[in-house]
């Protein structure tokens, strides 16, 4: 009896609770699939990000394939709750694992895979590092993942038409990663920003992200007059919120750091610059000090 109870308890406690993707309707033809805001792990298959769905008269265009084979499978099952149409085109909007590790799954189902040249180069550069990270965090749920590059690339701009819908893909320069793009669907007044925009959670400025470039990329993107903004992380929102939670943060940290450097501050003290205005964003405690240090290192050389 005791033994049976123990086995039962072990089973209960070792079964991960799957995080799932929330379906958020944006327009009649556009949906955001909103993954968890925290880190990648075995319950979310690396889908700790937001994905975009555009339903055209000739199939679905998917913004970002998922963070693993199982992540892609989860996206596929979620899309089937919205439409019977097959995914014909997948767009990798950036360099992170959730922006390309699911490519193979969709390619095997006949989808075209599109990315910027810069994102494709970034994928090649960092593939072994990213595999290491994903296998560590996803454990057994990484099984089946085979990172493959996009089959179609473009330098700056690409117009993609599927059925009755046209999407404008634009690369203006590095942001969160070297190859981030944004995708505008004029007929739906919807802008998919990839990792150029983080909402609800604090963005991360890693070694791949130049804060000065990111500011410039955001400014170029924000010239588009879109009613709906689907961010790389967080729920679909508008440009005002995107600006307040991404752009204003980047500008704030850079201004604080410029002051710190001008006052003769060093890297040790850099982590203490005041970022408290953004402490309402999730992941603030894990990322704020690291972001400050990265920005210090970058601005020392600007
Ligand atoms: Zn991301």
PDB file of C-alpha atoms and ligand atoms in Angstrom:
ATOM      1  CA  UNK A   1       0.000   0.000   0.000  1.00  0.00           C
ATOM      2  CA  UNK A   2       2.773   2.384   1.021  1.00  0.00           C
ATOM      3  CA  UNK A   3       4.727   1.363  -2.016  1.00  0.00           C
ATOM      4  CA  UNK A   4       1.744   1.966  -4.272  1.00  0.00           C
ATOM      5  CA  UNK A   5       1.198   5.380  -2.707  1.00  0.00           C
ATOM      6  CA  UNK A   6       4.840   6.295  -3.231  1.00  0.00           C
ATOM      7  CA  UNK A   7       4.740   5.255  -6.871  1.00  0.00           C
ATOM      8  CA  UNK A   8       1.555   7.239  -7.357  1.00  0.00           C
ATOM      9  CA  UNK A   9       3.080  10.314  -5.701  1.00  0.00           C
ATOM     10  CA  UNK A  10       6.234  10.040  -7.781  1.00  0.00           C
ATOM     11  CA  UNK A  11       4.120   9.863 -10.895  1.00  0.00           C
ATOM     12  CA  UNK A  12       2.108  12.894  -9.900  1.00  0.00           C
ATOM     13  CA  UNK A  13       5.092  15.004  -8.983  1.00  0.00           C
ATOM     14  CA  UNK A  14       7.237  14.052 -11.953  1.00  0.00           C
ATOM     15  CA  UNK A  15       4.583  14.766 -14.563  1.00  0.00           C
ATOM     16  CA  UNK A  16       5.265  18.244 -15.966  1.00  0.00           C
ATOM     17  CA  UNK A  17       2.296  20.544 -16.353  1.00  0.00           C
ATOM     18  CA  UNK A  18       2.262  21.659 -19.988  1.00  0.00           C
ATOM     19  CA  UNK A  19       2.289  25.394 -20.333  1.00  0.00           C
ATOM     20  CA  UNK A  20       0.312  25.659 -23.587  1.00  0.00           C
ATOM     21  CA  UNK A  21      -0.206  28.551 -25.983  1.00  0.00           C
ATOM     22  CA  UNK A  22      -3.009  31.048 -25.476  1.00  0.00           C
ATOM     23  CA  UNK A  23      -4.982  31.871 -28.615  1.00  0.00           C
ATOM     24  CA  UNK A  24      -5.563  35.621 -28.883  1.00  0.00           C
ATOM     25  CA  UNK A  25      -7.743  36.804 -31.746  1.00  0.00           C
ATOM     26  CA  UNK A  26      -6.385  40.035 -33.217  1.00  0.00           C
ATOM     27  CA  UNK A  27      -8.531  40.446 -36.366  1.00  0.00           C
ATOM     28  CA  UNK A  28     -10.752  38.030 -38.312  1.00  0.00           C
ATOM     29  CA  UNK A  29      -7.642  36.715 -40.095  1.00  0.00           C
ATOM     30  CA  UNK A  30      -4.900  37.313 -37.527  1.00  0.00           C
ATOM     31  CA  UNK A  31      -4.143  35.517 -34.274  1.00  0.00           C
ATOM     32  CA  UNK A  32      -1.381  35.728 -31.699  1.00  0.00           C
ATOM     33  CA  UNK A  33      -0.334  32.460 -30.060  1.00  0.00           C
ATOM     34  CA  UNK A  34       0.963  33.647 -26.730  1.00  0.00           C
ATOM     35  CA  UNK A  35       3.439  31.414 -24.918  1.00  0.00           C
ATOM     36  CA  UNK A  36       4.635  31.753 -21.346  1.00  0.00           C
ATOM     37  CA  UNK A  37       6.538  34.889 -20.352  1.00  0.00           C
ATOM     38  CA  UNK A  38       9.281  33.102 -18.366  1.00  0.00           C
ATOM     39  CA  UNK A  39      12.224  30.968 -19.490  1.00  0.00           C
ATOM     40  CA  UNK A  40      12.344  28.015 -21.866  1.00  0.00           C
ATOM     41  CA  UNK A  41      11.754  24.660 -20.184  1.00  0.00           C
ATOM     42  CA  UNK A  42      10.389  21.158 -20.684  1.00  0.00           C
ATOM     43  CA  UNK A  43       6.791  22.248 -20.082  1.00  0.00           C
ATOM     44  CA  UNK A  44       6.813  24.814 -22.917  1.00  0.00           C
ATOM     45  CA  UNK A  45       9.074  23.018 -25.445  1.00  0.00           C
ATOM     46  CA  UNK A  46      10.996  26.280 -25.916  1.00  0.00           C
ATOM     47  CA  UNK A  47       7.792  28.107 -26.940  1.00  0.00           C
ATOM     48  CA  UNK A  48       8.284  30.824 -24.311  1.00  0.00           C
ATOM     49  CA  UNK A  49       7.484  33.500 -26.885  1.00  0.00           C
ATOM     50  CA  UNK A  50       4.636  34.852 -28.990  1.00  0.00           C
ATOM     51  CA  UNK A  51       3.904  33.441 -32.454  1.00  0.00           C
ATOM     52  CA  UNK A  52       1.779  34.959 -35.209  1.00  0.00           C
ATOM     53  CA  UNK A  53      -0.842  33.438 -37.491  1.00  0.00           C
ATOM     54  CA  UNK A  54      -2.256  35.011 -40.662  1.00  0.00           C
ATOM     55  CA  UNK A  55      -5.056  33.098 -42.369  1.00  0.00           C
ATOM     56  CA  UNK A  56      -5.191  33.812 -46.099  1.00  0.00           C
ATOM     57  CA  UNK A  57      -7.501  32.457 -48.814  1.00  0.00           C
ATOM     58  CA  UNK A  58      -4.746  29.960 -49.714  1.00  0.00           C
ATOM     59  CA  UNK A  59      -3.368  28.763 -46.375  1.00  0.00           C
ATOM     60  CA  UNK A  60      -1.676  30.025 -43.252  1.00  0.00           C
ATOM     61  CA  UNK A  61       1.421  32.169 -42.827  1.00  0.00           C
ATOM     62  CA  UNK A  62       3.102  31.473 -39.497  1.00  0.00           C
ATOM     63  CA  UNK A  63       5.414  33.940 -37.797  1.00  0.00           C
ATOM     64  CA  UNK A  64       8.072  31.737 -36.187  1.00  0.00           C
ATOM     65  CA  UNK A  65       8.156  27.947 -36.149  1.00  0.00           C
ATOM     66  CA  UNK A  66       8.578  27.161 -32.424  1.00  0.00           C
ATOM     67  CA  UNK A  67      11.530  26.376 -30.179  1.00  0.00           C
ATOM     68  CA  UNK A  68      11.815  22.653 -30.965  1.00  0.00           C
ATOM     69  CA  UNK A  69      10.166  19.827 -32.918  1.00  0.00           C
ATOM     70  CA  UNK A  70       7.643  19.396 -30.104  1.00  0.00           C
ATOM     71  CA  UNK A  71       7.227  23.146 -29.918  1.00  0.00           C
ATOM     72  CA  UNK A  72       6.311  23.184 -33.621  1.00  0.00           C
ATOM     73  CA  UNK A  73       3.907  20.296 -33.000  1.00  0.00           C
ATOM     74  CA  UNK A  74       2.258  22.313 -30.215  1.00  0.00           C
ATOM     75  CA  UNK A  75       1.868  25.311 -32.546  1.00  0.00           C
ATOM     76  CA  UNK A  76       0.408  23.033 -35.237  1.00  0.00           C
ATOM     77  CA  UNK A  77      -2.183  21.614 -32.823  1.00  0.00           C
ATOM     78  CA  UNK A  78      -3.056  25.131 -31.655  1.00  0.00           C
ATOM     79  CA  UNK A  79      -3.513  26.418 -35.216  1.00  0.00           C
ATOM     80  CA  UNK A  80      -5.854  23.464 -35.924  1.00  0.00           C
ATOM     81  CA  UNK A  81      -8.138  24.869 -33.200  1.00  0.00           C
ATOM     82  CA  UNK A  82      -8.440  28.058 -35.297  1.00  0.00           C
ATOM     83  CA  UNK A  83      -8.510  26.851 -38.906  1.00  0.00           C
ATOM     84  CA  UNK A  84      -8.367  23.756 -41.129  1.00  0.00           C
ATOM     85  CA  UNK A  85      -6.019  25.547 -43.534  1.00  0.00           C
ATOM     86  CA  UNK A  86      -2.463  24.187 -43.786  1.00  0.00           C
ATOM     87  CA  UNK A  87       0.610  26.269 -42.931  1.00  0.00           C
ATOM     88  CA  UNK A  88       2.154  27.156 -46.297  1.00  0.00           C
ATOM     89  CA  UNK A  89       4.769  29.737 -45.254  1.00  0.00           C
ATOM     90  CA  UNK A  90       6.855  30.081 -42.082  1.00  0.00           C
ATOM     91  CA  UNK A  91       8.756  33.297 -41.410  1.00  0.00           C
ATOM     92  CA  UNK A  92      11.712  33.223 -38.989  1.00  0.00           C
ATOM     93  CA  UNK A  93      11.655  36.737 -37.541  1.00  0.00           C
ATOM     94  CA  UNK A  94      14.925  36.530 -35.624  1.00  0.00           C
ATOM     95  CA  UNK A  95      17.907  34.571 -34.366  1.00  0.00           C
ATOM     96  CA  UNK A  96      16.734  32.914 -31.166  1.00  0.00           C
ATOM     97  CA  UNK A  97      15.888  29.208 -30.919  1.00  0.00           C
ATOM     98  CA  UNK A  98      12.123  29.876 -30.806  1.00  0.00           C
ATOM     99  CA  UNK A  99      12.501  31.723 -34.111  1.00  0.00           C
ATOM    100  CA  UNK A 100      13.950  28.764 -36.038  1.00  0.00           C
ATOM    101  CA  UNK A 101      14.357  25.424 -34.214  1.00  0.00           C
ATOM    102  CA  UNK A 102      10.932  24.271 -35.442  1.00  0.00           C
ATOM    103  CA  UNK A 103      11.780  24.893 -39.136  1.00  0.00           C
ATOM    104  CA  UNK A 104      12.379  21.220 -39.891  1.00  0.00           C
ATOM    105  CA  UNK A 105       8.899  20.225 -38.698  1.00  0.00           C
ATOM    106  CA  UNK A 106       7.198  22.666 -41.086  1.00  0.00           C
ATOM    107  CA  UNK A 107       9.543  21.987 -43.964  1.00  0.00           C
ATOM    108  CA  UNK A 108       8.687  18.301 -43.761  1.00  0.00           C
ATOM    109  CA  UNK A 109       5.030  19.340 -44.162  1.00  0.00           C
ATOM    110  CA  UNK A 110       5.821  21.287 -47.317  1.00  0.00           C
ATOM    111  CA  UNK A 111       6.023  24.841 -45.970  1.00  0.00           C
ATOM    112  CA  UNK A 112       8.347  27.485 -47.404  1.00  0.00           C
ATOM    113  CA  UNK A 113      10.692  28.912 -44.747  1.00  0.00           C
ATOM    114  CA  UNK A 114      11.788  32.548 -45.049  1.00  0.00           C
ATOM    115  CA  UNK A 115      14.342  34.538 -43.006  1.00  0.00           C
ATOM    116  CA  UNK A 116      16.585  37.554 -43.434  1.00  0.00           C
ATOM    117  CA  UNK A 117      20.134  36.831 -44.621  1.00  0.00           C
ATOM    118  CA  UNK A 118      21.396  38.236 -41.332  1.00  0.00           C
ATOM    119  CA  UNK A 119      19.171  35.884 -39.302  1.00  0.00           C
ATOM    120  CA  UNK A 120      20.282  32.900 -41.357  1.00  0.00           C
ATOM    121  CA  UNK A 121      23.936  33.797 -40.739  1.00  0.00           C
ATOM    122  CA  UNK A 122      23.194  34.211 -37.021  1.00  0.00           C
ATOM    123  CA  UNK A 123      21.554  30.760 -36.944  1.00  0.00           C
ATOM    124  CA  UNK A 124      24.652  29.197 -38.492  1.00  0.00           C
ATOM    125  CA  UNK A 125      26.949  31.082 -36.090  1.00  0.00           C
ATOM    126  CA  UNK A 126      25.178  30.097 -32.917  1.00  0.00           C
ATOM    127  CA  UNK A 127      23.638  26.705 -33.690  1.00  0.00           C
ATOM    128  CA  UNK A 128      25.899  24.625 -31.415  1.00  0.00           C
ATOM    129  CA  UNK A 129      25.511  27.060 -28.529  1.00  0.00           C
ATOM    130  CA  UNK A 130      21.743  27.099 -28.947  1.00  0.00           C
ATOM    131  CA  UNK A 131      21.515  23.288 -29.136  1.00  0.00           C
ATOM    132  CA  UNK A 132      23.463  23.149 -25.879  1.00  0.00           C
ATOM    133  CA  UNK A 133      21.057  25.602 -24.243  1.00  0.00           C
ATOM    134  CA  UNK A 134      17.897  23.935 -25.520  1.00  0.00           C
ATOM    135  CA  UNK A 135      18.942  20.380 -24.591  1.00  0.00           C
ATOM    136  CA  UNK A 136      19.788  21.629 -21.101  1.00  0.00           C
ATOM    137  CA  UNK A 137      16.475  23.429 -20.540  1.00  0.00           C
ATOM    138  CA  UNK A 138      14.087  21.204 -22.535  1.00  0.00           C
ATOM    139  CA  UNK A 139      15.609  17.872 -21.463  1.00  0.00           C
ATOM    140  CA  UNK A 140      13.705  14.944 -23.083  1.00  0.00           C
ATOM    141  CA  UNK A 141      11.308  17.346 -24.795  1.00  0.00           C
ATOM    142  CA  UNK A 142      14.079  18.457 -27.149  1.00  0.00           C
ATOM    143  CA  UNK A 143      13.893  15.006 -28.813  1.00  0.00           C
ATOM    144  CA  UNK A 144      13.374  15.073 -32.579  1.00  0.00           C
ATOM    145  CA  UNK A 145      14.640  18.618 -33.072  1.00  0.00           C
ATOM    146  CA  UNK A 146      16.919  19.112 -36.069  1.00  0.00           C
ATOM    147  CA  UNK A 147      17.870  22.764 -36.597  1.00  0.00           C
ATOM    148  CA  UNK A 148      17.689  23.575 -40.323  1.00  0.00           C
ATOM    149  CA  UNK A 149      18.090  26.952 -41.982  1.00  0.00           C
ATOM    150  CA  UNK A 150      15.437  28.854 -43.864  1.00  0.00           C
ATOM    151  CA  UNK A 151      15.347  27.998 -47.572  1.00  0.00           C
ATOM    152  CA  UNK A 152      14.541  31.516 -48.789  1.00  0.00           C
ATOM    153  CA  UNK A 153      16.381  34.627 -47.634  1.00  0.00           C
ATOM    154  CA  UNK A 154      16.340  38.347 -48.377  1.00  0.00           C
ATOM    155  CA  UNK A 155      18.602  41.305 -47.587  1.00  0.00           C
ATOM    156  CA  UNK A 156      16.383  44.297 -46.727  1.00  0.00           C
ATOM    157  CA  UNK A 157      12.831  43.947 -47.949  1.00  0.00           C
ATOM    158  CA  UNK A 158      10.576  41.235 -49.272  1.00  0.00           C
ATOM    159  CA  UNK A 159       6.929  41.249 -50.290  1.00  0.00           C
ATOM    160  CA  UNK A 160       5.246  37.893 -49.779  1.00  0.00           C
ATOM    161  CA  UNK A 161       1.784  37.204 -51.166  1.00  0.00           C
ATOM    162  CA  UNK A 162      -0.276  34.148 -50.314  1.00  0.00           C
ATOM    163  CA  UNK A 163      -3.816  33.985 -51.678  1.00  0.00           C
ATOM    164  CA  UNK A 164      -5.543  37.298 -50.960  1.00  0.00           C
ATOM    165  CA  UNK A 165      -3.001  38.580 -48.436  1.00  0.00           C
ATOM    166  CA  UNK A 166       0.313  40.405 -48.771  1.00  0.00           C
ATOM    167  CA  UNK A 167       2.957  40.635 -46.066  1.00  0.00           C
ATOM    168  CA  UNK A 168       5.827  43.137 -46.096  1.00  0.00           C
ATOM    169  CA  UNK A 169       9.018  41.822 -44.482  1.00  0.00           C
ATOM    170  CA  UNK A 170      11.614  44.403 -43.484  1.00  0.00           C
ATOM    171  CA  UNK A 171      15.137  44.151 -42.116  1.00  0.00           C
ATOM    172  CA  UNK A 172      16.664  47.428 -40.945  1.00  0.00           C
ATOM    173  CA  UNK A 173      19.596  46.181 -38.851  1.00  0.00           C
ATOM    174  CA  UNK A 174      20.347  44.296 -35.637  1.00  0.00           C
ATOM    175  CA  UNK A 175      18.086  44.622 -32.602  1.00  0.00           C
ATOM    176  CA  UNK A 176      17.650  41.859 -29.997  1.00  0.00           C
ATOM    177  CA  UNK A 177      19.638  39.618 -32.360  1.00  0.00           C
ATOM    178  CA  UNK A 178      21.581  40.438 -35.550  1.00  0.00           C
ATOM    179  CA  UNK A 179      18.835  39.380 -37.999  1.00  0.00           C
ATOM    180  CA  UNK A 180      15.547  40.564 -36.442  1.00  0.00           C
ATOM    181  CA  UNK A 181      12.842  41.606 -38.913  1.00  0.00           C
ATOM    182  CA  UNK A 182       9.329  42.986 -38.645  1.00  0.00           C
ATOM    183  CA  UNK A 183       6.376  41.884 -40.750  1.00  0.00           C
ATOM    184  CA  UNK A 184       3.524  44.207 -41.681  1.00  0.00           C
ATOM    185  CA  UNK A 185       0.173  43.036 -43.011  1.00  0.00           C
ATOM    186  CA  UNK A 186      -1.462  46.201 -44.413  1.00  0.00           C
ATOM    187  CA  UNK A 187      -4.907  44.652 -45.032  1.00  0.00           C
ATOM    188  CA  UNK A 188      -5.137  43.732 -41.319  1.00  0.00           C
ATOM    189  CA  UNK A 189      -3.247  46.804 -40.052  1.00  0.00           C
ATOM    190  CA  UNK A 190      -1.130  44.363 -38.049  1.00  0.00           C
ATOM    191  CA  UNK A 191       2.588  44.526 -37.330  1.00  0.00           C
ATOM    192  CA  UNK A 192       4.465  41.433 -36.164  1.00  0.00           C
ATOM    193  CA  UNK A 193       7.588  42.732 -34.461  1.00  0.00           C
ATOM    194  CA  UNK A 194       9.448  39.566 -33.510  1.00  0.00           C
ATOM    195  CA  UNK A 195      11.957  40.226 -30.749  1.00  0.00           C
ATOM    196  CA  UNK A 196      12.228  43.937 -31.562  1.00  0.00           C
ATOM    197  CA  UNK A 197       9.351  44.312 -29.078  1.00  0.00           C
ATOM    198  CA  UNK A 198       8.938  42.755 -25.637  1.00  0.00           C
ATOM    199  CA  UNK A 199       5.845  43.568 -23.571  1.00  0.00           C
ATOM    200  CA  UNK A 200       4.740  42.478 -20.086  1.00  0.00           C
ATOM    201  CA  UNK A 201       8.253  41.236 -19.344  1.00  0.00           C
ATOM    202  CA  UNK A 202      11.615  42.976 -19.268  1.00  0.00           C
ATOM    203  CA  UNK A 203      13.618  42.511 -22.449  1.00  0.00           C
ATOM    204  CA  UNK A 204      17.094  41.017 -22.276  1.00  0.00           C
ATOM    205  CA  UNK A 205      20.101  42.819 -23.688  1.00  0.00           C
ATOM    206  CA  UNK A 206      22.595  40.024 -24.320  1.00  0.00           C
ATOM    207  CA  UNK A 207      25.917  39.999 -26.133  1.00  0.00           C
ATOM    208  CA  UNK A 208      24.042  39.606 -29.446  1.00  0.00           C
ATOM    209  CA  UNK A 209      22.087  42.827 -28.920  1.00  0.00           C
ATOM    210  CA  UNK A 210      23.571  46.264 -29.443  1.00  0.00           C
ATOM    211  CA  UNK A 211      21.359  48.647 -27.488  1.00  0.00           C
ATOM    212  CA  UNK A 212      22.091  51.544 -29.870  1.00  0.00           C
ATOM    213  CA  UNK A 213      21.150  49.407 -32.903  1.00  0.00           C
ATOM    214  CA  UNK A 214      18.023  48.164 -31.165  1.00  0.00           C
ATOM    215  CA  UNK A 215      16.858  51.737 -30.541  1.00  0.00           C
ATOM    216  CA  UNK A 216      17.408  52.548 -34.234  1.00  0.00           C
ATOM    217  CA  UNK A 217      15.572  49.408 -35.399  1.00  0.00           C
ATOM    218  CA  UNK A 218      12.624  50.216 -33.148  1.00  0.00           C
ATOM    219  CA  UNK A 219      12.432  53.780 -34.486  1.00  0.00           C
ATOM    220  CA  UNK A 220      12.413  52.549 -38.096  1.00  0.00           C
ATOM    221  CA  UNK A 221       9.728  49.991 -37.279  1.00  0.00           C
ATOM    222  CA  UNK A 222       7.546  52.445 -35.335  1.00  0.00           C
ATOM    223  CA  UNK A 223       7.130  54.585 -38.479  1.00  0.00           C
ATOM    224  CA  UNK A 224       4.596  52.015 -39.617  1.00  0.00           C
ATOM    225  CA  UNK A 225       1.124  53.054 -38.672  1.00  0.00           C
ATOM    226  CA  UNK A 226      -0.428  49.798 -37.471  1.00  0.00           C
ATOM    227  CA  UNK A 227      -3.473  49.416 -35.258  1.00  0.00           C
ATOM    228  CA  UNK A 228      -2.333  46.035 -33.924  1.00  0.00           C
ATOM    229  CA  UNK A 229       1.149  45.134 -32.723  1.00  0.00           C
ATOM    230  CA  UNK A 230       2.014  41.480 -32.097  1.00  0.00           C
ATOM    231  CA  UNK A 231       5.221  41.490 -30.040  1.00  0.00           C
ATOM    232  CA  UNK A 232       7.901  38.805 -29.778  1.00  0.00           C
ATOM    233  CA  UNK A 233       6.968  38.262 -26.146  1.00  0.00           C
ATOM    234  CA  UNK A 234       3.634  39.195 -24.576  1.00  0.00           C
ATOM    235  CA  UNK A 235       0.060  39.626 -25.840  1.00  0.00           C
ATOM    236  CA  UNK A 236      -0.939  41.526 -28.958  1.00  0.00           C
ATOM    237  CA  UNK A 237      -1.135  45.184 -28.110  1.00  0.00           C
ATOM    238  CA  UNK A 238      -0.602  48.618 -29.688  1.00  0.00           C
ATOM    239  CA  UNK A 239       2.419  50.770 -30.536  1.00  0.00           C
ATOM    240  CA  UNK A 240       1.943  52.936 -27.445  1.00  0.00           C
ATOM    241  CA  UNK A 241       2.411  49.956 -25.133  1.00  0.00           C
ATOM    242  CA  UNK A 242       5.251  48.557 -27.246  1.00  0.00           C
ATOM    243  CA  UNK A 243       7.007  51.909 -27.011  1.00  0.00           C
ATOM    244  CA  UNK A 244       6.474  52.237 -23.263  1.00  0.00           C
ATOM    245  CA  UNK A 245       7.734  48.741 -22.445  1.00  0.00           C
ATOM    246  CA  UNK A 246      10.560  48.293 -24.971  1.00  0.00           C
ATOM    247  CA  UNK A 247      11.745  51.560 -26.512  1.00  0.00           C
ATOM    248  CA  UNK A 248      11.405  53.695 -23.389  1.00  0.00           C
ATOM    249  CA  UNK A 249      13.304  51.080 -21.383  1.00  0.00           C
ATOM    250  CA  UNK A 250      16.202  50.958 -23.857  1.00  0.00           C
ATOM    251  CA  UNK A 251      16.414  54.743 -23.986  1.00  0.00           C
ATOM    252  CA  UNK A 252      16.169  54.977 -20.186  1.00  0.00           C
ATOM    253  CA  UNK A 253      18.984  52.492 -19.485  1.00  0.00           C
ATOM    254  CA  UNK A 254      21.203  54.190 -22.055  1.00  0.00           C
ATOM    255  CA  UNK A 255      20.568  57.650 -20.582  1.00  0.00           C
ATOM    256  CA  UNK A 256      21.238  56.402 -17.049  1.00  0.00           C
ATOM    257  CA  UNK A 257      24.415  54.699 -18.204  1.00  0.00           C
ATOM    258  CA  UNK A 258      25.660  57.768 -20.076  1.00  0.00           C
ATOM    259  CA  UNK A 259      25.290  59.707 -16.825  1.00  0.00           C
ATOM    260  CA  UNK A 260      27.032  56.950 -14.865  1.00  0.00           C
ATOM    261  CA  UNK A 261      29.975  56.934 -17.293  1.00  0.00           C
ATOM    262  CA  UNK A 262      30.169  60.714 -17.312  1.00  0.00           C
ATOM    263  CA  UNK A 263      30.361  60.660 -13.519  1.00  0.00           C
ATOM    264  CA  UNK A 264      33.379  58.360 -13.798  1.00  0.00           C
ATOM    265  CA  UNK A 265      31.392  55.276 -12.766  1.00  0.00           C
ATOM    266  CA  UNK A 266      32.798  51.803 -13.413  1.00  0.00           C
ATOM    267  CA  UNK A 267      31.347  48.418 -14.396  1.00  0.00           C
ATOM    268  CA  UNK A 268      30.882  47.352 -10.754  1.00  0.00           C
ATOM    269  CA  UNK A 269      28.653  50.342 -10.066  1.00  0.00           C
ATOM    270  CA  UNK A 270      26.904  50.096 -13.427  1.00  0.00           C
ATOM    271  CA  UNK A 271      24.420  47.494 -12.132  1.00  0.00           C
ATOM    272  CA  UNK A 272      23.049  49.998  -9.621  1.00  0.00           C
ATOM    273  CA  UNK A 273      21.777  52.629 -12.065  1.00  0.00           C
ATOM    274  CA  UNK A 274      18.118  53.352 -11.393  1.00  0.00           C
ATOM    275  CA  UNK A 275      15.774  51.172 -13.480  1.00  0.00           C
ATOM    276  CA  UNK A 276      12.969  51.045 -10.908  1.00  0.00           C
ATOM    277  CA  UNK A 277      10.460  52.682 -13.260  1.00  0.00           C
ATOM    278  CA  UNK A 278      10.379  49.337 -15.107  1.00  0.00           C
ATOM    279  CA  UNK A 279      10.271  46.998 -12.106  1.00  0.00           C
ATOM    280  CA  UNK A 280       6.588  46.293 -12.874  1.00  0.00           C
ATOM    281  CA  UNK A 281       7.706  44.173 -15.839  1.00  0.00           C
ATOM    282  CA  UNK A 282       8.137  40.436 -15.261  1.00  0.00           C
ATOM    283  CA  UNK A 283      11.676  39.008 -15.118  1.00  0.00           C
ATOM    284  CA  UNK A 284      12.933  42.399 -13.863  1.00  0.00           C
ATOM    285  CA  UNK A 285      14.871  40.884 -10.951  1.00  0.00           C
ATOM    286  CA  UNK A 286      16.622  38.328 -13.159  1.00  0.00           C
ATOM    287  CA  UNK A 287      17.551  40.692 -16.009  1.00  0.00           C
ATOM    288  CA  UNK A 288      17.835  44.350 -14.966  1.00  0.00           C
ATOM    289  CA  UNK A 289      21.364  44.237 -13.537  1.00  0.00           C
ATOM    290  CA  UNK A 290      22.684  42.061 -16.329  1.00  0.00           C
ATOM    291  CA  UNK A 291      21.208  44.456 -18.886  1.00  0.00           C
ATOM    292  CA  UNK A 292      22.886  47.399 -17.141  1.00  0.00           C
ATOM    293  CA  UNK A 293      26.262  45.712 -17.243  1.00  0.00           C
ATOM    294  CA  UNK A 294      25.928  44.838 -20.937  1.00  0.00           C
ATOM    295  CA  UNK A 295      24.911  48.393 -21.804  1.00  0.00           C
ATOM    296  CA  UNK A 296      27.873  49.740 -19.811  1.00  0.00           C
ATOM    297  CA  UNK A 297      30.271  47.525 -21.772  1.00  0.00           C
ATOM    298  CA  UNK A 298      28.733  48.638 -25.063  1.00  0.00           C
ATOM    299  CA  UNK A 299      28.625  52.346 -24.283  1.00  0.00           C
ATOM    300  CA  UNK A 300      32.212  52.435 -23.090  1.00  0.00           C
ATOM    301  CA  UNK A 301      33.140  51.981 -26.748  1.00  0.00           C
ATOM    302  CA  UNK A 302      30.531  54.153 -28.426  1.00  0.00           C
TER     303      UNK A 302
HETATM  304 ZN1  LIG B   1      12.631  35.973 -28.043  1.00  0.00          ZN
END
